[in-house]
mmCIF file of C-alpha atoms in Angstrom:
data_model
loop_
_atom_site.group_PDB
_atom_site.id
_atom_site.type_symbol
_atom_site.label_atom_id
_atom_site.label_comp_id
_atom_site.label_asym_id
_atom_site.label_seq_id
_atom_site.Cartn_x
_atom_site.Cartn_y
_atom_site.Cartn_z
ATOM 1 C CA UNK A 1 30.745 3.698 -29.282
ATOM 2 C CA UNK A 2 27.272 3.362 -28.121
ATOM 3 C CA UNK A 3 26.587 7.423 -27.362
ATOM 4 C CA UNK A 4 23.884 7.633 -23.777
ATOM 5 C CA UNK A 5 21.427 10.491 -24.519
ATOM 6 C CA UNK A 6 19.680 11.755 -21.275
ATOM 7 C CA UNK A 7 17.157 14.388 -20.845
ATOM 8 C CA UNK A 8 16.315 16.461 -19.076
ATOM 9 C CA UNK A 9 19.863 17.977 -18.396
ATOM 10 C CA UNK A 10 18.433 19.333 -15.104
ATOM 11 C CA UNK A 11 15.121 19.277 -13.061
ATOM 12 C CA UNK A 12 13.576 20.585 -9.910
ATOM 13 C CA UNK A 13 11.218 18.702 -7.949
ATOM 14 C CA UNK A 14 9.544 19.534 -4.674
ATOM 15 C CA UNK A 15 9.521 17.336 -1.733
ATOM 16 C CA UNK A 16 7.080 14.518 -1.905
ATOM 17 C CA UNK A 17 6.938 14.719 -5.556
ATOM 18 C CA UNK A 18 7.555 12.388 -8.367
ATOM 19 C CA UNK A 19 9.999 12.689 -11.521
ATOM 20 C CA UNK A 20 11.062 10.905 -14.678
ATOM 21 C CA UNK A 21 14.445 10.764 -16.040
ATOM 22 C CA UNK A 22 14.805 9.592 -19.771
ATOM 23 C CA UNK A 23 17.670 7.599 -21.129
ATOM 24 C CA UNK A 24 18.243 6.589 -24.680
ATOM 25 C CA UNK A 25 20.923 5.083 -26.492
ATOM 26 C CA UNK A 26 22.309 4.858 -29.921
ATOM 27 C CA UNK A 27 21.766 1.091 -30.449
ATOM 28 C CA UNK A 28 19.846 -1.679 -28.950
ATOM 29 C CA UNK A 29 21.389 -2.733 -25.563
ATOM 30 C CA UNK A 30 20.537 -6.173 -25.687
ATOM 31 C CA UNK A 31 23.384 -8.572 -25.064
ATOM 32 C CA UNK A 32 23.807 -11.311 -27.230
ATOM 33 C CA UNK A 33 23.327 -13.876 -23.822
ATOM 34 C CA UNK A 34 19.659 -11.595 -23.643
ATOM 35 C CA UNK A 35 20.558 -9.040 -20.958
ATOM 36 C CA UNK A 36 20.321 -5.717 -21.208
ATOM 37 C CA UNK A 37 22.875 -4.296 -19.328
ATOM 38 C CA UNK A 38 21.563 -0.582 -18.237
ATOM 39 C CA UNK A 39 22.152 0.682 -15.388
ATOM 40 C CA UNK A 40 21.251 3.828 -13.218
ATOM 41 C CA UNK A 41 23.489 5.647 -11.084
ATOM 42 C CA UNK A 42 23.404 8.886 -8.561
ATOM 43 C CA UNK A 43 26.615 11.084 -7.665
ATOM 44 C CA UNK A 44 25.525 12.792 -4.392
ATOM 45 C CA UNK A 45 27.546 15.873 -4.220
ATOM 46 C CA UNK A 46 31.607 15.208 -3.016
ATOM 47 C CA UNK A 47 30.864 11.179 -3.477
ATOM 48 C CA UNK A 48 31.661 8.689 -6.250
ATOM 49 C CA UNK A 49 28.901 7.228 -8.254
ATOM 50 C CA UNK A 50 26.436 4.891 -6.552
ATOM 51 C CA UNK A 51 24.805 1.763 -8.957
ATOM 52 C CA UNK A 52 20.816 2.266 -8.082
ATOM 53 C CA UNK A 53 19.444 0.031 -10.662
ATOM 54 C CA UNK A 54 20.888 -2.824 -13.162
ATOM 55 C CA UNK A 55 19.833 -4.772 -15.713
ATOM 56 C CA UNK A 56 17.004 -2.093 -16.354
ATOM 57 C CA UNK A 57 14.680 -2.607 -13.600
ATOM 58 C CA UNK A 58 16.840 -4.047 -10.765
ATOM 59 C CA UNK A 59 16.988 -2.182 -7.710
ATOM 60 C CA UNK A 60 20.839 -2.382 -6.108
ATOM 61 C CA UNK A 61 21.209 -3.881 -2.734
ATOM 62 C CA UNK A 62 19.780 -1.154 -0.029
ATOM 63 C CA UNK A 63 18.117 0.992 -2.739
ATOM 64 C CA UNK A 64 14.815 1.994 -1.889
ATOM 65 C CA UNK A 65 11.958 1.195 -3.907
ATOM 66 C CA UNK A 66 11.354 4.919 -4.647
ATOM 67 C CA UNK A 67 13.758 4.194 -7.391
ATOM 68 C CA UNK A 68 12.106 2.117 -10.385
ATOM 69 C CA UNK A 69 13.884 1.860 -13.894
ATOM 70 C CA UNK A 70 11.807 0.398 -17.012
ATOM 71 C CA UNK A 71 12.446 0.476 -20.886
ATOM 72 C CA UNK A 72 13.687 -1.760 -23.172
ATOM 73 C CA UNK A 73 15.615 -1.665 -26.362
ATOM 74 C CA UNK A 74 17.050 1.848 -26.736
ATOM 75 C CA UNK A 75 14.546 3.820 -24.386
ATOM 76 C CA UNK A 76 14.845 3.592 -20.898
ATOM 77 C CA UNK A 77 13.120 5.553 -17.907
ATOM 78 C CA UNK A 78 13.900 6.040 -14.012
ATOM 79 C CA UNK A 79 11.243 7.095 -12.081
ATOM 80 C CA UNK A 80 11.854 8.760 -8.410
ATOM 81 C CA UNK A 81 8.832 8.905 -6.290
ATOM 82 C CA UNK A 82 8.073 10.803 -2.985
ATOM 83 C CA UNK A 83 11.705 12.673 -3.382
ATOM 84 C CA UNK A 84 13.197 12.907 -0.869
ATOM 85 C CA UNK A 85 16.263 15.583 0.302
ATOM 86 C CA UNK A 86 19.004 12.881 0.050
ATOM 87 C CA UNK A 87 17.864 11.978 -3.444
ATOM 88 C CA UNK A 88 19.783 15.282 -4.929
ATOM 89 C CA UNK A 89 22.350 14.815 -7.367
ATOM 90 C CA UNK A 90 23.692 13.899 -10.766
ATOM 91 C CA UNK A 91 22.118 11.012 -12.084
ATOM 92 C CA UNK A 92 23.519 9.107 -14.527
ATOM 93 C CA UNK A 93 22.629 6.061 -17.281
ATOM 94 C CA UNK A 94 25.057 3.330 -18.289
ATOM 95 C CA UNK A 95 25.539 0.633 -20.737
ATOM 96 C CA UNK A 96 27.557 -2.119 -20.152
ATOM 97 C CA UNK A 97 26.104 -4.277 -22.668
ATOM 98 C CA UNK A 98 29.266 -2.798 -25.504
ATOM 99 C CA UNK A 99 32.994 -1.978 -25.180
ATOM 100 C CA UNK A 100 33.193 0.364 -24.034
ATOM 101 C CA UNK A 101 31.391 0.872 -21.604
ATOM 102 C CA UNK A 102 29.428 4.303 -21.622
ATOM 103 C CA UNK A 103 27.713 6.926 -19.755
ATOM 104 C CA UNK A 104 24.658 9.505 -20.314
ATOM 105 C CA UNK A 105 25.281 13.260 -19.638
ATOM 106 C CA UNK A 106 24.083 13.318 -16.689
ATOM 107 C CA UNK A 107 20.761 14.895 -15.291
ATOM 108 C CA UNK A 108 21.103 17.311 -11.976
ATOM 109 C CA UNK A 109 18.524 16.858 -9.763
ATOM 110 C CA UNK A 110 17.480 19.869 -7.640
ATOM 111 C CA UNK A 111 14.655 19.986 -4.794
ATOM 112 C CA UNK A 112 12.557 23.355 -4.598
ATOM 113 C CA UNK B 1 31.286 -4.288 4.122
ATOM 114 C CA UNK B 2 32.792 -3.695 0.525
ATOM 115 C CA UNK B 3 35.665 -1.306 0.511
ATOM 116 C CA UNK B 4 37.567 -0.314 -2.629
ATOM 117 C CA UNK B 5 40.439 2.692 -1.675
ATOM 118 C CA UNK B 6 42.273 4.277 -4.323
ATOM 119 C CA UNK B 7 45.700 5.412 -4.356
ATOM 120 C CA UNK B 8 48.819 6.871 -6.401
ATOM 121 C CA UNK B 9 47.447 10.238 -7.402
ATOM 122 C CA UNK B 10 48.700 13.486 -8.162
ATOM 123 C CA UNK B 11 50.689 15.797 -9.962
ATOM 124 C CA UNK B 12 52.718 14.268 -12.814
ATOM 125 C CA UNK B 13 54.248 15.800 -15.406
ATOM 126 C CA UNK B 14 53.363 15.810 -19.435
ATOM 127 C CA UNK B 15 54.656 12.716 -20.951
ATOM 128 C CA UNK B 16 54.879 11.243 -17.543
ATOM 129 C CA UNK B 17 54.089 8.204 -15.713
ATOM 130 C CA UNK B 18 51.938 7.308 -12.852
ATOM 131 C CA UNK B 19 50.523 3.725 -11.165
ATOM 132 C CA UNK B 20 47.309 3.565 -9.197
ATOM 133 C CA UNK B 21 46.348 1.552 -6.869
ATOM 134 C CA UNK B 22 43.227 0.423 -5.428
ATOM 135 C CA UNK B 23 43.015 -2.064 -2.390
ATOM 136 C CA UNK B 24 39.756 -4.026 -1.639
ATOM 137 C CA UNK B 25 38.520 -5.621 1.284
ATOM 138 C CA UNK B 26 34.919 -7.010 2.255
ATOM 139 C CA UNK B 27 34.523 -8.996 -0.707
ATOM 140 C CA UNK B 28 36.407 -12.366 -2.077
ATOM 141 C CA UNK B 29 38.294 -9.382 -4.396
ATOM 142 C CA UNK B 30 39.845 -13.092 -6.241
ATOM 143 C CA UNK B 31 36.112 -13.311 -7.873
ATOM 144 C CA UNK B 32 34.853 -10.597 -9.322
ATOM 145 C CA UNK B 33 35.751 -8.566 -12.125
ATOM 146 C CA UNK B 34 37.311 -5.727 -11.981
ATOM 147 C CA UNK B 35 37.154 -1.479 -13.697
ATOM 148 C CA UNK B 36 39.090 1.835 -13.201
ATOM 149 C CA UNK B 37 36.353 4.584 -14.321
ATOM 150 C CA UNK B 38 37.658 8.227 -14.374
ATOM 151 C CA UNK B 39 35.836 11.734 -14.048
ATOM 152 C CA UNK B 40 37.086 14.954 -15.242
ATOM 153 C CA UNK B 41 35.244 18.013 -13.155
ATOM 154 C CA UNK B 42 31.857 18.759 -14.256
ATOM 155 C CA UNK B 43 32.011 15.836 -16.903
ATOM 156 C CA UNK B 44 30.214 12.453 -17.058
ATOM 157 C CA UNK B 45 31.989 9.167 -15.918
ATOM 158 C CA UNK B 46 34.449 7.612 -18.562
ATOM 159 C CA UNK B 47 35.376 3.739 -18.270
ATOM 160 C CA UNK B 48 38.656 2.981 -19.173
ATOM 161 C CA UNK B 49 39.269 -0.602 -18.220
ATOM 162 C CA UNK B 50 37.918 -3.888 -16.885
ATOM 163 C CA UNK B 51 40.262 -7.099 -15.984
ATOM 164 C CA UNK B 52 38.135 -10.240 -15.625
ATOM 165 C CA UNK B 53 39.065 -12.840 -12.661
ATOM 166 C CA UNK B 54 41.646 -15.891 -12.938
ATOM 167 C CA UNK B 55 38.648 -18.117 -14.282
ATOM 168 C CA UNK B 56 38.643 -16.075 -16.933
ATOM 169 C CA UNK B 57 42.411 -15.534 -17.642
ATOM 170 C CA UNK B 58 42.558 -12.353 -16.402
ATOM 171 C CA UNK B 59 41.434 -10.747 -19.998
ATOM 172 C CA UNK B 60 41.095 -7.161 -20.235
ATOM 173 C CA UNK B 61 39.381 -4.556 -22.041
ATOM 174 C CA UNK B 62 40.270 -1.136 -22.887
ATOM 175 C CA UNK B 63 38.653 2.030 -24.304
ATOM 176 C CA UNK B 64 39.979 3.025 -27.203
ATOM 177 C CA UNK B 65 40.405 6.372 -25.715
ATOM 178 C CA UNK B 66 43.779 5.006 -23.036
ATOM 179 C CA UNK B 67 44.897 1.377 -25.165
ATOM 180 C CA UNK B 68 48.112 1.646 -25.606
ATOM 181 C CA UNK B 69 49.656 4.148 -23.167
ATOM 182 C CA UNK B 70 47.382 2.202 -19.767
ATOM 183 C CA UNK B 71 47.728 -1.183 -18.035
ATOM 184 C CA UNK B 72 45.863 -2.644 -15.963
ATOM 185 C CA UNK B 73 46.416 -5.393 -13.783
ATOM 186 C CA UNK B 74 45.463 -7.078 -10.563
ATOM 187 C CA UNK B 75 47.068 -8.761 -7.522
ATOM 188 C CA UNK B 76 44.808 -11.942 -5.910
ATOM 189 C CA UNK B 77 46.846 -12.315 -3.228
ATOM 190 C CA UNK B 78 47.168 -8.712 -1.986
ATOM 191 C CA UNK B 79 44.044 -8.174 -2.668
ATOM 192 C CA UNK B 80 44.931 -5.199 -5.070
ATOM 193 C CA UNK B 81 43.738 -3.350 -8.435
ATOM 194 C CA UNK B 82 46.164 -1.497 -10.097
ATOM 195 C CA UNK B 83 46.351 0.952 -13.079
ATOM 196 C CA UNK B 84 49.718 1.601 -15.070
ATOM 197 C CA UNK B 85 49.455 5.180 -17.082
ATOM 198 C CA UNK B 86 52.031 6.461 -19.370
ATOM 199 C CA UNK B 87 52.712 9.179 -21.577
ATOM 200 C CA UNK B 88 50.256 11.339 -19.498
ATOM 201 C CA UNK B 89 48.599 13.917 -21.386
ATOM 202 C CA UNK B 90 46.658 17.009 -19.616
ATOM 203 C CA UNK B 91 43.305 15.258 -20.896
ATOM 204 C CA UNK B 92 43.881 12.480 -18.551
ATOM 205 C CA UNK B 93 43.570 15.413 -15.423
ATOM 206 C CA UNK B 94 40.102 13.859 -13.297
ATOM 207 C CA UNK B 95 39.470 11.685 -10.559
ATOM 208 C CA UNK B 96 40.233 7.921 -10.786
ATOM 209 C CA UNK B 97 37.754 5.369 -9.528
ATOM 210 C CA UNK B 98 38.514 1.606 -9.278
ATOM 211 C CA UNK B 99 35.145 -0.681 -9.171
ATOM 212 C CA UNK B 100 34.113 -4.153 -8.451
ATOM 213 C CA UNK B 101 32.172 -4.962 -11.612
ATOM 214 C CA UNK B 102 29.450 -7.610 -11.998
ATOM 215 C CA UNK B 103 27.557 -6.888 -15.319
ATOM 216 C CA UNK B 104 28.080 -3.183 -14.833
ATOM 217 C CA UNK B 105 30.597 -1.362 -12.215
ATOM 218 C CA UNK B 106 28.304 -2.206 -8.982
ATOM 219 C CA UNK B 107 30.666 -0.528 -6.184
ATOM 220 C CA UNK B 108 32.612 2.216 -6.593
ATOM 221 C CA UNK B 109 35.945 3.169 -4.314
ATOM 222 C CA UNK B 110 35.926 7.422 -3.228
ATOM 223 C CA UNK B 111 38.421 8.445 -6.115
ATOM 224 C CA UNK B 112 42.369 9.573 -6.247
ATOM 225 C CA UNK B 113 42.747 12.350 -8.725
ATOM 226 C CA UNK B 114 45.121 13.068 -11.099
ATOM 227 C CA UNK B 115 46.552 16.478 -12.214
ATOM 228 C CA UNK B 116 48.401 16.311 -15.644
ATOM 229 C CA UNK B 117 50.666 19.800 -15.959
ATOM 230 C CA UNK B 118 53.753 21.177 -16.278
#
């Protein structure tokens, strides 16, 4: 299985501010049709898992472009800028490029 | 507006059986591929499985983790996902998420949770 390593576990940010979430996997999620299927996700407290960004970099229909997701390879990054109260949560990495399908740890996102 | 609403949860039994269900609405459900993704408290998502659409011959793919003991299946014309489990073990106890899948699981329904004891 392809094993999701995210860091930090958790993080505190203050209002306004900016922070980085890390993602890296065990083996190179490019497809074989040249995708790379990695994916972002947030679990707002009480609520199911919402996609934010796919294929790497692309925001989800209605996501705001606070949320930006770069990388490549096995390294992948998702910046939130100007945080905002409704941003805090567990966020999560996927790969959907291998069966099965996996998840990172998660990352906890708290606001000072 | 997509919908996805699970159903079919509870408490079961060891060695026990249980079927989900998940209906969908706001979305030609007939087209896209399909996943049930679970969550045990406090734990990261796990997928379990993903039925492609009639075009595709309604293939499926399992984690290693369920093959063999779940099923899952799908309904066109009703519009509904389901899940067969069997031989329920108290590691299967989380919440149960069906998803419309299109590379990755894009939408996710709110969950029916499962409680695997005696």
């Amino acid at each position: 299985d392809v094993v999701m390593t995210q860091t930090p576990v958790s993080l505190s940010v203050s209002l306004g501010g900016q922070v980085s979430i890390s993602c890296r996997s065990s083996q190179s999620l490019v497809h074989n049709n040249g995708n790379t299927y990695l994916s972002w996700y947030l679990q707002k407290p009480g609520q199911s898992p919402q996609l934010l960004i796919y294929k790497v970099s692309n925001r989800f229909s209605g996501i705001s472009d606070r949320f930006s997701g770069s990388g490549s390879g096995t390294d992948f990054t998702l910046k939130i800028s100007r945080v905002e109260p409704d941003d805090l949560g567990v966020y999560y990495c996927g790969q959907g490029t291998q069966y099965p399908l996996t998840f990172g740890s998660g990352t906890k996102l708290e606001i000072k | 507006e997509v919908k996805l609403l699970e159903s079919g949860g509870g408490l079961v039994q060891p060695g026990g059986s249980l079927r989900l269900s998940c209906a969908a609405s706001g979305f030609t459900f007939a087209d896209f591929y399909m996943s049930w993704i679970r969550q045990s408290p406090g734990k990261a998502p796990e997928w379990l499985s993903f039925i492609r659409n009639k075009a595709n011959s309604y293939t499926t793919e399992y984690n290693p983790s369920v093959k063999g003991r779940f099923t899952i299946s799908r309904d066109d014309t009703q519009n509904v996902l389901y899940l067969q489990m069997n031989t329920l073990r108290a590691e299967d106890t989380a919440i149960y998420y069906c998803a419309k899948h299109r590379g990755v699981p894009d939408f996710w329904g709110p969950g029916t949770m499962v409680t695997v004891s005696s």
